[in-house]
PDB file of C-alpha atoms in Angstrom:
ATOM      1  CA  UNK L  19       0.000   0.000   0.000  1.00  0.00           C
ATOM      2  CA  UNK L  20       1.557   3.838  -1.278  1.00  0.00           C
ATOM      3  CA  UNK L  21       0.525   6.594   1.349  1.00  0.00           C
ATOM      4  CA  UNK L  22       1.118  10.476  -0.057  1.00  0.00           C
ATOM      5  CA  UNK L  23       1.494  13.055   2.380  1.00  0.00           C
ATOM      6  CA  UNK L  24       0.797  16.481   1.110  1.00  0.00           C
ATOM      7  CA  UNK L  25       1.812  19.825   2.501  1.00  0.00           C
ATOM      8  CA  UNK L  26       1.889  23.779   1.423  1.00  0.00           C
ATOM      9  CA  UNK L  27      -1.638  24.623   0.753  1.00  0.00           C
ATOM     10  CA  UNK L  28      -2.319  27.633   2.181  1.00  0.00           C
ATOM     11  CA  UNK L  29      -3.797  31.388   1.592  1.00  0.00           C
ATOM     12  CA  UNK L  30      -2.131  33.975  -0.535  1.00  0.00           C
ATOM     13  CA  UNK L  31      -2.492  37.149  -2.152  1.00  0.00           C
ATOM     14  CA  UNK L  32      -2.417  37.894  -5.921  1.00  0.00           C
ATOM     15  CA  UNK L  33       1.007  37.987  -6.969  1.00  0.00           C
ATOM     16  CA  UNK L  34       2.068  35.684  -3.746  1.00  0.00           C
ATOM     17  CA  UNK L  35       4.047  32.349  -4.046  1.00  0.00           C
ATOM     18  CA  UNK L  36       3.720  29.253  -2.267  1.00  0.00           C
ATOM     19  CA  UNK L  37       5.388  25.607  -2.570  1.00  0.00           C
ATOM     20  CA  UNK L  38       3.623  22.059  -2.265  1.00  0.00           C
ATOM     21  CA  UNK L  39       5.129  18.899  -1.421  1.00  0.00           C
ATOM     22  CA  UNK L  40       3.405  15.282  -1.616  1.00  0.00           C
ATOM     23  CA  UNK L  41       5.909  12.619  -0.003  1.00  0.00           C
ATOM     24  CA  UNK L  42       5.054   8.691  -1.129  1.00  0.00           C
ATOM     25  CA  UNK L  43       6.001   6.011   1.346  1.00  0.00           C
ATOM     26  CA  UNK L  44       5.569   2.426   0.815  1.00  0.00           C
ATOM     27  CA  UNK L  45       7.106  -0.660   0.657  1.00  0.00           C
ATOM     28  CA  UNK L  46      10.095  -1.650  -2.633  1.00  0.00           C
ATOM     29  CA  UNK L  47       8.693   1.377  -4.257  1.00  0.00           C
ATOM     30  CA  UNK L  48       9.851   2.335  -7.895  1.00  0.00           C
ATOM     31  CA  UNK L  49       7.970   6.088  -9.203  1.00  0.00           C
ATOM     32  CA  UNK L  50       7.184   6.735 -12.739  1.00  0.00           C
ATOM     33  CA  UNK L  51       5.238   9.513 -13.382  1.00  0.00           C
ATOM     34  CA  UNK L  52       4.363  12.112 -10.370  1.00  0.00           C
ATOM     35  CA  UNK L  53       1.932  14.977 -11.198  1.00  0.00           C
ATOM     36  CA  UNK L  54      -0.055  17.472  -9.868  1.00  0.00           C
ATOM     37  CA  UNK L  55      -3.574  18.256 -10.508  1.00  0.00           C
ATOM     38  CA  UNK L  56      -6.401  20.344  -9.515  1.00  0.00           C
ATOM     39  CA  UNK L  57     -10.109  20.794  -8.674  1.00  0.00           C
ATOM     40  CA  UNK L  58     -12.103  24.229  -8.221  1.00  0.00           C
ATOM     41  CA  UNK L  59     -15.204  24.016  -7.227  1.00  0.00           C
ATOM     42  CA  UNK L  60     -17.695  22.689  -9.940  1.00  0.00           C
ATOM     43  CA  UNK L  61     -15.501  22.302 -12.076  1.00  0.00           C
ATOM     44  CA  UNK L  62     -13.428  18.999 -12.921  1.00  0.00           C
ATOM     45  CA  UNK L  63     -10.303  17.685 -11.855  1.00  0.00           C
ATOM     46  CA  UNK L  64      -7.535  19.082 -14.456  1.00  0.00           C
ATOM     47  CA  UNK L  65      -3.906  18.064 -14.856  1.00  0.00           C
ATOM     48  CA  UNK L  66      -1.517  20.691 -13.442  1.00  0.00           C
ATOM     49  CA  UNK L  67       1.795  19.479 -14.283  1.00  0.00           C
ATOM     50  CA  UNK L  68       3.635  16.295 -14.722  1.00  0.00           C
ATOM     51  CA  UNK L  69       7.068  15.104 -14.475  1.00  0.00           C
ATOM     52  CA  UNK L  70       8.049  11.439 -16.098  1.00  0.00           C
ATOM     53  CA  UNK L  71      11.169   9.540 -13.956  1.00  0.00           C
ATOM     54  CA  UNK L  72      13.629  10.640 -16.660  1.00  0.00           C
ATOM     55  CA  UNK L  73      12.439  14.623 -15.716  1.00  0.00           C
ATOM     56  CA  UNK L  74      10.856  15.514 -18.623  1.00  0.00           C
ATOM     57  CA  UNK L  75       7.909  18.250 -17.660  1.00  0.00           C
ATOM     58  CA  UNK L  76       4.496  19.007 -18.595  1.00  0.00           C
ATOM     59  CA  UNK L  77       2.227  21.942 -17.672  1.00  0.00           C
ATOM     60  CA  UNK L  78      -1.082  23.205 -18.231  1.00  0.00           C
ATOM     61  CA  UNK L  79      -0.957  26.580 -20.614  1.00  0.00           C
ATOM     62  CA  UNK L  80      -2.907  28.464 -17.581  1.00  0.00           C
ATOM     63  CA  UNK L  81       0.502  27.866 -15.354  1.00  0.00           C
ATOM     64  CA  UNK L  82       3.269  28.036 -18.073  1.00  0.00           C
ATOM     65  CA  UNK L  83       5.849  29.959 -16.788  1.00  0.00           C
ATOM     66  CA  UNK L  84       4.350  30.255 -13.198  1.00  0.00           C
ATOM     67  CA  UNK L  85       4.812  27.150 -12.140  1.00  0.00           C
ATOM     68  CA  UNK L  86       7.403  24.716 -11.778  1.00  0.00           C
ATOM     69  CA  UNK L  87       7.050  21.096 -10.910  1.00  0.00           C
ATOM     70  CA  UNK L  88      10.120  19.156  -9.929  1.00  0.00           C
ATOM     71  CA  UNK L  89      11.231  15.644  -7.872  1.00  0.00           C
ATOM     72  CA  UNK L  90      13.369  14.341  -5.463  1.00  0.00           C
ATOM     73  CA  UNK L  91      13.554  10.751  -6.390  1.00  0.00           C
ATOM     74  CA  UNK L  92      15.985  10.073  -3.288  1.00  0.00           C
ATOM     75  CA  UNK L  93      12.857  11.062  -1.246  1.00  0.00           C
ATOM     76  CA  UNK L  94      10.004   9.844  -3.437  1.00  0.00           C
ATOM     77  CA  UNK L  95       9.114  13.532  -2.973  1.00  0.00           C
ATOM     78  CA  UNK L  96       7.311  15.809  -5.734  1.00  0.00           C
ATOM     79  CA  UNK L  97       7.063  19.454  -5.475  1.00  0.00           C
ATOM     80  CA  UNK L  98       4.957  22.512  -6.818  1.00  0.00           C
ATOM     81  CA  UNK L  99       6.160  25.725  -6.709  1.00  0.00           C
ATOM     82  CA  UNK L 100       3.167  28.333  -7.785  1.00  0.00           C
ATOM     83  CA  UNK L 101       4.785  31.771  -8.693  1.00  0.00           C
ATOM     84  CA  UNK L 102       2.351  35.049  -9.733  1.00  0.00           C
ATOM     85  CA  UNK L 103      -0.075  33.215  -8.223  1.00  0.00           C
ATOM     86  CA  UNK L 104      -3.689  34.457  -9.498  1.00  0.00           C
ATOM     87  CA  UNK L 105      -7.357  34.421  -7.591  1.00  0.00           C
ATOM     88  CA  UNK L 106      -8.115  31.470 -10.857  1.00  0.00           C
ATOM     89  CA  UNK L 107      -5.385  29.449  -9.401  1.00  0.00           C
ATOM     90  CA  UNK L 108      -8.100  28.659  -6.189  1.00  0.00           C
ATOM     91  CA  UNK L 109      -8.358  24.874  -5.425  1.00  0.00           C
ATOM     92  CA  UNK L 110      -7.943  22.013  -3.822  1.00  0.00           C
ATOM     93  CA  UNK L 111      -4.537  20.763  -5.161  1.00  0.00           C
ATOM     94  CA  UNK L 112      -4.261  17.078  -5.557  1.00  0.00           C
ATOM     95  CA  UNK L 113      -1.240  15.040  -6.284  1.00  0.00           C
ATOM     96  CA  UNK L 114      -0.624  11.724  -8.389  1.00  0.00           C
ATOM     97  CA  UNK L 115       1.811   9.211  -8.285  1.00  0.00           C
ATOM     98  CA  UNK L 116       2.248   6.218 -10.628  1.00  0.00           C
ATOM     99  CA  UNK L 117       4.278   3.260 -10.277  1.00  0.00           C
ATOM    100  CA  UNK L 118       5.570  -0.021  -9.026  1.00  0.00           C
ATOM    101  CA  UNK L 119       5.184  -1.431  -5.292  1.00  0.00           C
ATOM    102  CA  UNK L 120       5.745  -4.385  -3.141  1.00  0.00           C
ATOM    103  CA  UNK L 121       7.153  -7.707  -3.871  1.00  0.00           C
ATOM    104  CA  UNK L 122       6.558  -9.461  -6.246  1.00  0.00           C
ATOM    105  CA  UNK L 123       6.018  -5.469  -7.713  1.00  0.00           C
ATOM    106  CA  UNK L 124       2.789  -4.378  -8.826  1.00  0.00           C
ATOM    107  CA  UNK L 125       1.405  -1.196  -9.812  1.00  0.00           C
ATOM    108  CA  UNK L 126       0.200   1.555  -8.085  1.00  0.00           C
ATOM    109  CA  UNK L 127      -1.875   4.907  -9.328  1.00  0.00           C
ATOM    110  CA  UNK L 128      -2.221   6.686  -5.918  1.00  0.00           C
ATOM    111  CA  UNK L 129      -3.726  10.134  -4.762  1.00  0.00           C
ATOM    112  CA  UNK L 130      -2.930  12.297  -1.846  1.00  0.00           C
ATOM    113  CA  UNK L 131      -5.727  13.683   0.357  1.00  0.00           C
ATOM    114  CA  UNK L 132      -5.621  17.265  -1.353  1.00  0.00           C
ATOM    115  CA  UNK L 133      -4.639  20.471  -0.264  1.00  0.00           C
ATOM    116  CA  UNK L 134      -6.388  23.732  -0.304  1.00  0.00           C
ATOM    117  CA  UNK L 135      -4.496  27.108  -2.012  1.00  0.00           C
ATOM    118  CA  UNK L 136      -6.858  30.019  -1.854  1.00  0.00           C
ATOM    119  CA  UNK L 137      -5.513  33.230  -3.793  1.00  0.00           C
ATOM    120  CA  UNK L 138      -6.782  36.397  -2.796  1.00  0.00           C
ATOM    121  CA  UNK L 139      -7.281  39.596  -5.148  1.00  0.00           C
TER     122      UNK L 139
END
């Protein structure tokens, strides 16, 4: 079983910066993809940003430039820094890890709990 952990939701003002981390812990694990996705409310869950295990990155075009997703792989950490944050950037933040656990290995596609980021105007 893969537990995430996530941390660094919080409330900001326009133009503010903060950073969130999701830690996996589990047993023989081996991480593919970790990503980072989002949910205002009523609207659907959308894809944030992605990075594979050989570091290539992904964004959505509403966070190009702003954000910046990266990994520790030593720590089977990922991490989300939000720059120019905006009032549209408001959600529950939700990360997503992929990948192999356990012996023998299987796979895994688990979620972390969420964490709220509020922007102010």
């Amino acid at each position: 079983q893969v537990q995430l952990v996530e941390s660094g939701g919080g409330l900001v003002q326009a133009g503010g910066s903060l950073r969130l981390s999701c830690a996996a812990s589990g047993s023989r694990l081996s991480i593919n993809a970790m990503g980072w996705y989002r949910q205002a409310p009523g609207e659907q869950r959308e894809l944030v940003a992605v990075v594979s295990n050989s570091g290539s990155t992904n964004y959505a075009d509403s966070v190009k430039g702003r954000f910046t997703i990266s990994r520790d792989n030593a720590k089977n950490t990922v991490y989300l820094q939000m720059n120019s944050l905006k009032p549209e950037d408001t959600a529950v933040y939700y990360c997503n890890i992929l990948g192999r656990t356990g012996f023998p290995f299987r796979s895994f596609d688990s979620w972390g709990q969420g964490t709220q980021v509020t922007v102010s105007s």
